[in-house]
mmCIF file of C-alpha atoms and ligand atoms in Angstrom:
data_model
loop_
_atom_site.group_PDB
_atom_site.id
_atom_site.type_symbol
_atom_site.label_atom_id
_atom_site.label_comp_id
_atom_site.label_asym_id
_atom_site.label_seq_id
_atom_site.Cartn_x
_atom_site.Cartn_y
_atom_site.Cartn_z
ATOM 1 C CA MET A 1 -161.001 33.185 39.144
ATOM 2 C CA LYS A 2 -161.239 33.125 43.206
ATOM 3 C CA THR A 3 -163.477 30.351 43.617
ATOM 4 C CA ASP A 4 -164.569 31.387 47.035
ATOM 5 C CA THR A 5 -167.085 33.985 45.991
ATOM 6 C CA PHE A 6 -169.739 31.339 46.751
ATOM 7 C CA ARG A 7 -169.335 30.239 49.772
ATOM 8 C CA GLY A 8 -172.860 31.492 51.951
ATOM 9 C CA ARG A 9 -173.878 33.969 49.506
ATOM 10 C CA ASP A 10 -177.281 34.128 48.328
ATOM 11 C CA PHE A 11 -178.972 33.172 44.838
ATOM 12 C CA LEU A 12 -182.183 35.093 44.326
ATOM 13 C CA THR A 13 -181.416 36.567 40.448
ATOM 14 C CA LEU A 14 -178.849 35.887 37.998
ATOM 15 C CA LEU A 15 -178.271 39.461 37.755
ATOM 16 C CA ASP A 16 -176.482 39.038 41.390
ATOM 17 C CA TYR A 17 -173.576 36.766 39.533
ATOM 18 C CA THR A 18 -171.078 37.710 36.702
ATOM 19 C CA LYS A 19 -170.874 35.948 33.671
ATOM 20 C CA GLU A 20 -167.625 34.398 34.674
ATOM 21 C CA GLU A 21 -169.510 33.320 37.897
ATOM 22 C CA VAL A 22 -172.355 31.765 35.869
ATOM 23 C CA GLU A 23 -169.750 30.211 34.215
ATOM 24 C CA THR A 24 -168.188 28.639 36.846
ATOM 25 C CA ILE A 25 -171.373 27.135 38.271
ATOM 26 C CA LEU A 26 -172.194 25.513 35.053
ATOM 27 C CA ASP A 27 -168.837 23.738 35.259
ATOM 28 C CA VAL A 28 -169.602 22.142 38.572
ATOM 29 C CA ALA A 29 -172.749 20.926 37.162
ATOM 30 C CA GLN A 30 -171.520 19.316 34.532
ATOM 31 C CA ASP A 31 -169.169 17.223 36.900
ATOM 32 C CA LEU A 32 -171.959 16.443 39.126
ATOM 33 C CA LYS A 33 -174.265 15.663 36.483
ATOM 34 C CA ARG A 34 -170.897 13.433 35.279
ATOM 35 C CA CYS A 35 -170.884 11.889 39.200
ATOM 36 C CA PHE A 36 -174.546 11.061 38.542
ATOM 37 C CA ALA A 37 -173.811 8.859 35.120
ATOM 38 C CA THR A 38 -171.264 7.296 36.725
ATOM 39 C CA GLY A 39 -172.124 6.473 39.905
ATOM 40 C CA GLU A 40 -169.347 8.496 41.509
ATOM 41 C CA PRO A 41 -169.363 9.352 44.997
ATOM 42 C CA HIS A 42 -170.665 12.767 46.160
ATOM 43 C CA ASP A 43 -172.601 13.029 48.880
ATOM 44 C CA GLN A 44 -169.814 13.905 51.119
ATOM 45 C CA LEU A 45 -169.747 17.714 49.856
ATOM 46 C CA LEU A 46 -173.252 18.415 52.004
ATOM 47 C CA ARG A 47 -173.444 15.909 54.744
ATOM 48 C CA SER A 48 -175.496 16.154 57.223
ATOM 49 C CA LYS A 49 -176.788 19.781 56.139
ATOM 50 C CA THR A 50 -180.010 20.865 55.762
ATOM 51 C CA LEU A 51 -182.020 22.263 53.201
ATOM 52 C CA PHE A 52 -185.483 24.137 54.336
ATOM 53 C CA MET A 53 -187.382 24.080 51.772
ATOM 54 C CA ILE A 54 -190.619 26.507 51.779
ATOM 55 C CA PHE A 55 -193.191 26.151 48.991
ATOM 56 C CA TYR A 56 -196.436 28.884 48.626
ATOM 57 C CA ASN A 57 -196.819 27.033 45.328
ATOM 58 C CA GLN A 58 -197.442 23.935 43.309
ATOM 59 C CA SER A 59 -194.446 22.116 42.047
ATOM 60 C CA LEU A 60 -193.225 18.840 39.987
ATOM 61 C CA ARG A 61 -189.258 20.044 39.205
ATOM 62 C CA THR A 62 -188.121 22.364 41.191
ATOM 63 C CA ARG A 63 -189.556 20.351 45.214
ATOM 64 C CA ASN A 64 -187.740 16.780 43.177
ATOM 65 C CA SER A 65 -185.040 18.389 41.825
ATOM 66 C CA PHE A 66 -184.098 20.008 45.119
ATOM 67 C CA GLU A 67 -184.967 16.805 47.349
ATOM 68 C CA ALA A 68 -182.930 14.954 45.189
ATOM 69 C CA GLY A 69 -180.443 16.545 44.699
ATOM 70 C CA MET A 70 -180.006 17.169 48.536
ATOM 71 C CA THR A 71 -179.863 13.642 48.878
ATOM 72 C CA GLN A 72 -177.329 13.024 46.212
ATOM 73 C CA LEU A 73 -175.127 15.506 47.832
ATOM 74 C CA GLY A 74 -174.950 14.117 51.114
ATOM 75 C CA GLY A 75 -177.819 15.827 52.565
ATOM 76 C CA HIS A 76 -181.400 16.489 53.900
ATOM 77 C CA ALA A 77 -183.877 18.740 52.246
ATOM 78 C CA HIS A 78 -186.935 19.613 54.133
ATOM 79 C CA PHE A 79 -190.443 20.767 53.003
ATOM 80 C CA LEU A 80 -192.452 22.937 54.374
ATOM 81 C CA ASP A 81 -196.216 24.636 53.595
ATOM 82 C CA PRO A 82 -196.524 27.753 54.570
ATOM 83 C CA SER A 83 -200.326 26.972 55.774
ATOM 84 C CA LYS A 84 -198.726 24.326 58.049
ATOM 85 C CA ILE A 85 -196.130 26.194 59.394
ATOM 86 C CA TYR A 86 -197.126 29.935 60.881
ATOM 87 C CA THR A 87 -197.127 31.619 57.364
ATOM 88 C CA PRO A 88 -193.839 33.256 56.586
ATOM 89 C CA ALA A 89 -195.480 37.348 56.394
ATOM 90 C CA MET A 90 -194.226 40.440 55.783
ATOM 91 C CA PRO A 91 -195.407 43.231 57.858
ATOM 92 C CA GLY A 92 -198.530 44.947 57.121
ATOM 93 C CA ARG A 93 -199.522 41.435 56.574
ATOM 94 C CA GLU A 94 -199.246 39.300 59.782
ATOM 95 C CA VAL A 95 -202.508 37.923 61.175
ATOM 96 C CA ALA A 96 -201.930 36.843 64.776
ATOM 97 C CA TYR A 97 -201.468 33.018 66.028
ATOM 98 C CA THR A 98 -201.659 32.578 61.642
ATOM 99 C CA THR A 99 -198.325 33.965 60.096
ATOM 100 C CA GLU A 100 -195.169 34.879 61.608
ATOM 101 C CA ARG A 101 -193.141 37.395 60.798
ATOM 102 C CA VAL A 102 -190.208 36.746 57.657
ATOM 103 C CA SER A 103 -187.798 38.565 59.809
ATOM 104 C CA ASP A 104 -188.438 35.759 62.320
ATOM 105 C CA VAL A 105 -188.864 32.414 60.608
ATOM 106 C CA ALA A 106 -185.663 33.494 58.468
ATOM 107 C CA ARG A 107 -183.886 33.825 61.945
ATOM 108 C CA VAL A 108 -185.531 30.895 63.816
ATOM 109 C CA LEU A 109 -184.001 28.466 60.429
ATOM 110 C CA ALA A 110 -180.967 30.154 59.851
ATOM 111 C CA ARG A 111 -180.642 28.309 63.329
ATOM 112 C CA MET A 112 -180.880 25.126 62.531
ATOM 113 C CA GLY A 113 -180.494 24.725 59.409
ATOM 114 C CA HIS A 114 -177.937 25.270 56.309
ATOM 115 C CA ALA A 115 -179.993 27.381 53.481
ATOM 116 C CA ILE A 116 -183.325 28.531 53.022
ATOM 117 C CA SER A 117 -185.120 28.073 49.233
ATOM 118 C CA ILE A 118 -188.747 29.564 48.524
ATOM 119 C CA ARG A 119 -190.876 29.642 46.055
ATOM 120 C CA CYS A 120 -193.681 32.316 45.985
ATOM 121 C CA TYR A 121 -195.704 34.193 43.865
ATOM 122 C CA GLY A 122 -199.536 35.484 42.805
ATOM 123 C CA ASP A 123 -201.714 34.251 45.549
ATOM 124 C CA PRO A 124 -199.931 34.830 48.492
ATOM 125 C CA VAL A 125 -198.795 37.946 47.396
ATOM 126 C CA ASP A 126 -202.178 39.319 46.063
ATOM 127 C CA TRP A 127 -200.883 39.107 42.720
ATOM 128 C CA GLU A 128 -198.591 42.493 43.869
ATOM 129 C CA TYR A 129 -195.614 42.308 40.859
ATOM 130 C CA GLY A 130 -192.531 42.465 42.721
ATOM 131 C CA GLY A 131 -193.743 41.934 45.822
ATOM 132 C CA ALA A 132 -192.605 38.529 46.409
ATOM 133 C CA HIS A 133 -188.931 38.826 44.678
ATOM 134 C CA GLU A 134 -189.424 42.092 47.752
ATOM 135 C CA MET A 135 -190.717 38.702 50.643
ATOM 136 C CA MET A 136 -187.510 36.699 49.298
ATOM 137 C CA GLN A 137 -184.773 39.870 49.832
ATOM 138 C CA ASN A 138 -186.481 40.275 53.470
ATOM 139 C CA PHE A 139 -185.611 37.057 54.031
ATOM 140 C CA ALA A 140 -181.731 36.672 52.297
ATOM 141 C CA TYR A 141 -181.452 40.268 55.204
ATOM 142 C CA TRP A 142 -182.568 38.330 58.398
ATOM 143 C CA ALA A 143 -181.038 34.451 57.747
ATOM 144 C CA ASP A 144 -176.861 34.332 57.887
ATOM 145 C CA ILE A 145 -177.527 31.264 55.985
ATOM 146 C CA PRO A 146 -177.920 31.508 51.798
ATOM 147 C CA VAL A 147 -181.739 31.772 50.712
ATOM 148 C CA ILE A 148 -182.316 30.595 46.635
ATOM 149 C CA ASN A 149 -184.827 32.063 44.695
ATOM 150 C CA MET A 150 -187.152 28.838 43.274
ATOM 151 C CA GLU A 151 -189.156 31.415 41.202
ATOM 152 C CA CYS A 152 -190.421 34.803 42.048
ATOM 153 C CA ASP A 153 -192.518 37.036 40.801
ATOM 154 C CA LYS A 154 -189.563 38.369 38.979
ATOM 155 C CA TYR A 155 -187.118 36.049 38.484
ATOM 156 C CA HIS A 156 -187.158 32.070 38.364
ATOM 157 C CA PRO A 157 -182.411 31.910 38.007
ATOM 158 C CA CYS A 158 -182.619 27.979 38.384
ATOM 159 C CA GLN A 159 -184.246 27.647 35.583
ATOM 160 C CA ALA A 160 -182.229 29.781 33.781
ATOM 161 C CA LEU A 161 -179.399 28.515 34.209
ATOM 162 C CA ALA A 162 -181.094 24.761 33.594
ATOM 163 C CA ASP A 163 -182.207 26.075 30.203
ATOM 164 C CA VAL A 164 -178.303 27.983 29.500
ATOM 165 C CA LEU A 165 -177.080 24.394 30.667
ATOM 166 C CA THR A 166 -179.184 22.639 27.850
ATOM 167 C CA VAL A 167 -177.783 25.481 25.444
ATOM 168 C CA LYS A 168 -174.366 25.129 26.067
ATOM 169 C CA GLU A 169 -174.541 21.371 26.068
ATOM 170 C CA LYS A 170 -176.887 20.726 22.588
ATOM 171 C CA PHE A 171 -174.742 23.384 20.829
ATOM 172 C CA GLY A 172 -171.215 23.756 22.460
ATOM 173 C CA THR A 173 -170.860 27.716 22.284
ATOM 174 C CA PHE A 174 -173.331 30.322 22.632
ATOM 175 C CA LYS A 175 -171.856 32.429 19.722
ATOM 176 C CA GLY A 176 -173.822 32.787 16.771
ATOM 177 C CA ILE A 177 -177.192 30.920 18.593
ATOM 178 C CA LYS A 178 -179.688 32.288 17.847
ATOM 179 C CA PHE A 179 -181.938 32.383 21.153
ATOM 180 C CA VAL A 180 -185.836 32.636 20.673
ATOM 181 C CA MET A 181 -187.652 33.442 23.694
ATOM 182 C CA SER A 182 -191.279 33.579 22.681
ATOM 183 C CA TRP A 183 -195.021 34.463 24.060
ATOM 184 C CA ALA A 184 -197.519 31.510 23.509
ATOM 185 C CA TYR A 185 -201.278 31.730 24.096
ATOM 186 C CA SER A 186 -202.847 29.569 27.107
ATOM 187 C CA PRO A 187 -206.000 29.260 28.341
ATOM 188 C CA SER A 188 -204.283 31.008 32.118
ATOM 189 C CA VAL A 189 -204.285 34.388 32.110
ATOM 190 C CA HIS A 190 -201.992 33.655 35.488
ATOM 191 C CA LYS A 191 -198.892 33.014 34.813
ATOM 192 C CA PRO A 192 -195.829 34.738 36.111
ATOM 193 C CA ARG A 193 -193.019 36.606 34.038
ATOM 194 C CA ALA A 194 -190.666 35.043 35.646
ATOM 195 C CA VAL A 195 -189.235 31.751 33.267
ATOM 196 C CA PRO A 196 -189.020 34.668 30.670
ATOM 197 C CA GLN A 197 -187.653 37.422 32.043
ATOM 198 C CA SER A 198 -184.457 34.797 33.858
ATOM 199 C CA ALA A 199 -184.631 33.445 30.405
ATOM 200 C CA ILE A 200 -183.268 36.551 28.551
ATOM 201 C CA ILE A 201 -181.511 37.275 31.147
ATOM 202 C CA GLY A 202 -179.150 34.490 31.274
ATOM 203 C CA ALA A 203 -179.063 33.990 27.313
ATOM 204 C CA THR A 204 -178.240 37.468 26.955
ATOM 205 C CA MET A 205 -175.863 37.196 29.569
ATOM 206 C CA MET A 206 -173.726 34.075 28.308
ATOM 207 C CA GLY A 207 -173.699 35.642 24.467
ATOM 208 C CA CYS A 208 -176.253 34.231 22.745
ATOM 209 C CA ASP A 209 -178.068 36.531 20.165
ATOM 210 C CA THR A 210 -181.577 36.314 21.547
ATOM 211 C CA VAL A 211 -185.205 37.826 21.031
ATOM 212 C CA LEU A 212 -187.873 38.762 22.432
ATOM 213 C CA ALA A 213 -191.193 37.652 20.718
ATOM 214 C CA HIS A 214 -194.627 38.801 22.321
ATOM 215 C CA PRO A 215 -198.121 40.334 21.541
ATOM 216 C CA LYS A 216 -198.721 44.006 22.136
ATOM 217 C CA GLY A 217 -198.978 44.103 25.873
ATOM 218 C CA MET A 218 -197.120 41.543 27.160
ATOM 219 C CA GLU A 219 -194.142 43.510 27.493
ATOM 220 C CA LEU A 220 -191.825 42.532 30.369
ATOM 221 C CA ASP A 221 -190.407 44.384 33.044
ATOM 222 C CA ASP A 222 -187.949 47.514 31.810
ATOM 223 C CA GLU A 223 -185.438 46.730 33.957
ATOM 224 C CA VAL A 224 -184.928 43.730 32.978
ATOM 225 C CA LEU A 225 -184.733 44.379 28.819
ATOM 226 C CA ASP A 226 -182.338 47.146 29.706
ATOM 227 C CA ALA A 227 -179.963 44.566 31.722
ATOM 228 C CA CYS A 228 -180.085 42.521 28.358
ATOM 229 C CA ARG A 229 -179.449 44.965 26.282
ATOM 230 C CA GLN A 230 -176.188 45.915 28.476
ATOM 231 C CA TYR A 231 -175.223 42.049 28.340
ATOM 232 C CA ALA A 232 -175.430 41.728 24.958
ATOM 233 C CA GLU A 233 -173.369 44.653 24.143
ATOM 234 C CA MET A 234 -170.622 43.970 26.386
ATOM 235 C CA ASN A 235 -170.997 40.520 24.585
ATOM 236 C CA GLY A 236 -170.599 41.715 21.134
ATOM 237 C CA SER A 237 -174.259 39.455 20.760
ATOM 238 C CA SER A 238 -177.788 41.522 20.093
ATOM 239 C CA PHE A 239 -180.934 41.299 21.328
ATOM 240 C CA GLU A 240 -184.077 42.170 20.335
ATOM 241 C CA VAL A 241 -188.023 42.706 20.717
ATOM 242 C CA SER A 242 -190.201 41.792 18.217
ATOM 243 C CA ASN A 243 -193.940 41.308 17.993
ATOM 244 C CA ASP A 244 -193.993 38.736 15.205
ATOM 245 C CA PHE A 245 -194.034 35.470 16.086
ATOM 246 C CA GLU A 246 -192.757 33.611 12.685
ATOM 247 C CA GLU A 247 -190.361 36.575 11.272
ATOM 248 C CA ALA A 248 -188.468 35.870 15.364
ATOM 249 C CA LEU A 249 -188.480 31.793 14.983
ATOM 250 C CA LYS A 250 -186.806 32.190 11.708
ATOM 251 C CA GLY A 251 -183.144 30.461 11.415
ATOM 252 C CA ALA A 252 -183.587 30.388 15.113
ATOM 253 C CA HIS A 253 -180.912 27.497 16.675
ATOM 254 C CA VAL A 254 -183.579 27.466 20.269
ATOM 255 C CA VAL A 255 -187.227 27.695 20.178
ATOM 256 C CA TYR A 256 -188.768 28.993 24.006
ATOM 257 C CA PRO A 257 -192.479 29.886 23.291
ATOM 258 C CA LYS A 258 -193.731 30.297 27.110
ATOM 259 C CA ALA A 259 -197.189 31.340 28.424
ATOM 260 C CA TRP A 260 -196.406 34.960 30.304
ATOM 261 C CA CYS A 261 -199.164 37.048 31.916
ATOM 262 C CA ALA A 262 -200.067 40.685 32.239
ATOM 263 C CA THR A 263 -203.478 41.721 34.432
ATOM 264 C CA PRO A 264 -204.372 41.387 37.223
ATOM 265 C CA ILE A 265 -200.865 40.185 37.820
ATOM 266 C CA PHE A 266 -199.038 43.047 36.509
ATOM 267 C CA LYS A 267 -200.325 45.621 36.233
ATOM 268 C CA PRO A 268 -198.846 48.392 33.709
ATOM 269 C CA PRO A 269 -197.915 48.349 30.914
ATOM 270 C CA VAL A 270 -201.018 46.354 30.154
ATOM 271 C CA GLY A 271 -204.315 47.892 31.362
ATOM 272 C CA GLN A 272 -203.731 48.207 35.491
ATOM 273 C CA ASP A 273 -206.219 46.133 36.862
ATOM 274 C CA ASP A 274 -208.067 45.471 34.121
ATOM 275 C CA PRO A 275 -208.910 41.574 33.773
ATOM 276 C CA GLN A 276 -210.760 41.430 30.808
ATOM 277 C CA LYS A 277 -208.366 43.463 28.707
ATOM 278 C CA THR A 278 -205.635 40.814 29.763
ATOM 279 C CA GLN A 279 -207.940 38.241 28.466
ATOM 280 C CA GLU A 280 -209.510 40.158 25.153
ATOM 281 C CA ILE A 281 -205.227 39.938 24.428
ATOM 282 C CA PHE A 282 -204.934 36.121 24.940
ATOM 283 C CA ASP A 283 -207.870 35.631 22.702
ATOM 284 C CA ALA A 284 -206.653 37.505 20.284
ATOM 285 C CA ASN A 285 -203.515 35.893 19.874
ATOM 286 C CA LYS A 286 -204.391 31.888 20.555
ATOM 287 C CA ASP A 287 -202.097 31.459 16.872
ATOM 288 C CA TRP A 288 -198.311 31.634 19.175
ATOM 289 C CA ILE A 289 -198.488 27.924 19.022
ATOM 290 C CA CYS A 290 -195.312 26.142 18.636
ATOM 291 C CA THR A 291 -196.317 23.718 15.421
ATOM 292 C CA PRO A 292 -193.398 21.501 13.680
ATOM 293 C CA ASP A 293 -194.926 24.268 10.818
ATOM 294 C CA HIS A 294 -192.999 26.915 13.556
ATOM 295 C CA MET A 295 -190.469 24.788 13.941
ATOM 296 C CA ALA A 296 -189.814 24.451 9.716
ATOM 297 C CA LEU A 297 -189.300 28.113 10.132
ATOM 298 C CA ALA A 298 -186.126 27.257 12.443
ATOM 299 C CA ASP A 299 -182.273 26.245 11.941
ATOM 300 C CA LYS A 300 -182.517 22.852 10.532
ATOM 301 C CA TYR A 301 -181.107 21.363 13.851
ATOM 302 C CA ALA A 302 -182.922 23.554 16.296
ATOM 303 C CA ILE A 303 -184.349 22.650 19.565
ATOM 304 C CA TYR A 304 -187.558 23.313 21.110
ATOM 305 C CA MET A 305 -187.587 24.453 24.474
ATOM 306 C CA HIS A 306 -190.219 24.943 27.728
ATOM 307 C CA CYS A 307 -189.625 25.416 31.433
ATOM 308 C CA LEU A 308 -192.714 23.013 31.894
ATOM 309 C CA PRO A 309 -195.166 22.102 32.567
ATOM 310 C CA ALA A 310 -196.578 22.891 29.312
ATOM 311 C CA ASP A 311 -200.448 23.679 28.195
ATOM 312 C CA ARG A 312 -200.400 21.192 24.873
ATOM 313 C CA SER A 313 -202.667 22.069 22.245
ATOM 314 C CA PHE A 314 -202.281 25.690 23.557
ATOM 315 C CA GLU A 315 -198.801 26.374 23.682
ATOM 316 C CA VAL A 316 -197.210 23.612 21.938
ATOM 317 C CA THR A 317 -198.553 20.838 19.914
ATOM 318 C CA ASP A 318 -197.880 17.221 21.025
ATOM 319 C CA ASP A 319 -195.719 16.649 18.015
ATOM 320 C CA VAL A 320 -193.322 19.686 18.998
ATOM 321 C CA LEU A 321 -193.032 18.676 22.933
ATOM 322 C CA ASP A 322 -192.616 15.170 22.349
ATOM 323 C CA LYS A 323 -190.276 15.147 18.878
ATOM 324 C CA THR A 324 -187.009 13.985 21.379
ATOM 325 C CA GLU A 325 -185.669 11.968 18.876
ATOM 326 C CA GLY A 326 -184.799 11.742 14.626
ATOM 327 C CA GLU A 327 -184.029 13.868 11.871
ATOM 328 C CA GLY A 328 -183.726 17.488 12.262
ATOM 329 C CA TRP A 329 -185.081 19.655 15.209
ATOM 330 C CA LEU A 330 -185.598 17.836 17.953
ATOM 331 C CA SER A 331 -187.157 18.544 21.718
ATOM 332 C CA ALA A 332 -184.767 19.607 24.544
ATOM 333 C CA ALA A 333 -187.630 19.967 27.102
ATOM 334 C CA PHE A 334 -186.909 16.551 29.182
ATOM 335 C CA ASP A 335 -183.140 17.596 29.223
ATOM 336 C CA GLU A 336 -183.911 21.113 30.201
ATOM 337 C CA ALA A 337 -186.489 19.945 32.944
ATOM 338 C CA GLU A 338 -183.408 16.790 33.878
ATOM 339 C CA ASN A 339 -180.576 19.833 33.686
ATOM 340 C CA ARG A 340 -182.438 21.558 36.551
ATOM 341 C CA LEU A 341 -181.216 18.518 39.037
ATOM 342 C CA HIS A 342 -178.027 19.248 37.710
ATOM 343 C CA VAL A 343 -177.541 22.917 38.218
ATOM 344 C CA GLN A 344 -178.964 23.148 41.809
ATOM 345 C CA LYS A 345 -176.622 20.578 43.002
ATOM 346 C CA ALA A 346 -174.469 23.202 41.716
ATOM 347 C CA ILE A 347 -175.957 26.082 43.247
ATOM 348 C CA MET A 348 -176.225 24.300 47.010
ATOM 349 C CA ALA A 349 -173.248 22.887 46.390
ATOM 350 C CA LEU A 350 -170.815 26.585 45.989
ATOM 351 C CA THR A 351 -173.287 28.190 48.612
ATOM 352 C CA MET A 352 -174.101 25.964 51.021
ATOM 353 C CA ARG A 353 -169.758 24.600 52.046
HETATM 354 N N1 CP B 401 -189.888 24.729 35.283
HETATM 355 C C1 CP B 401 -190.549 24.547 36.714
HETATM 356 O O1 CP B 401 -189.986 25.192 37.042
HETATM 357 O O2 CP B 401 -191.760 23.363 37.106
HETATM 358 P P1 CP B 401 -191.766 22.848 38.228
HETATM 359 O O3 CP B 401 -193.603 24.376 38.461
HETATM 360 O O4 CP B 401 -192.993 21.727 38.470
HETATM 361 O O5 CP B 401 -190.908 23.080 40.181
#
């Protein structure tokens, strides 16, 4: 495979990359992980290069893994708080001397650095599904340097890469691995769909037998589901949707329960602009919490995964999330968090050269 397909490319969704390319990113990530573990210098890869990071939303893992990753690669990650610059805004959302059009911000930063990464969902785009992704695409259109998605309202591709790297490390294969991405209860109904949508894209693309489980009313984007069906067909694997939490977990190798929300962020299919309906669905499904009894339904050597932060006592019990060693099934959530560093270093090293 030609390796130079990465240089200068945006990284907005895994859907823009082939399976072969994702395999290369994972190989590079594992190589960089080995360098990190052994202390082998790799700070020449992006020496003197700058990543501009625009965070509209809070973050622990994403910010620190990108920032540490750039330091380790020899470059610099520059944190930008949109409220402290002229807030990048799309046409129609501009406010005089408060915002600056995305096209202008993108072109200015592209004159000064080597990549722009963005996290945006929710309030900055009035919870309009797809609005944040469209803004990132607009950044990518105007910036002639790579634009990296650090989570929008549709996709969290860096998280998905860390997820599949974790599966690869734990099982050594994707074939025959039952990967269950499940909805879980949270007191917060304001959570984007980006993580589950990217997780099922990653799992089906790599060839896992993937199950998406959620209560009725928590459906994901049809475009994403169609892509997953296509990947499963290409790989000779399976993709199924279930509305039964316990049934879905039976024999699972990967158990990934995580809350996501519907309205008012995501209009159809759950009651357009009907927050009460969303609240009713959440309240009716408080039993979608991952406990040791649920893990016992899975494969004996299953792993529990979560992108973190987890809502302890709601999405998952402490005795699942914290069981990182011992016999039988284990929590891989912290390995998964670490892998954010390694996969993002791989993306930056490949696209920012
Ligand atoms: N998983 C994840 O993206 O974590 P942060 O929100 O802390 O960045």
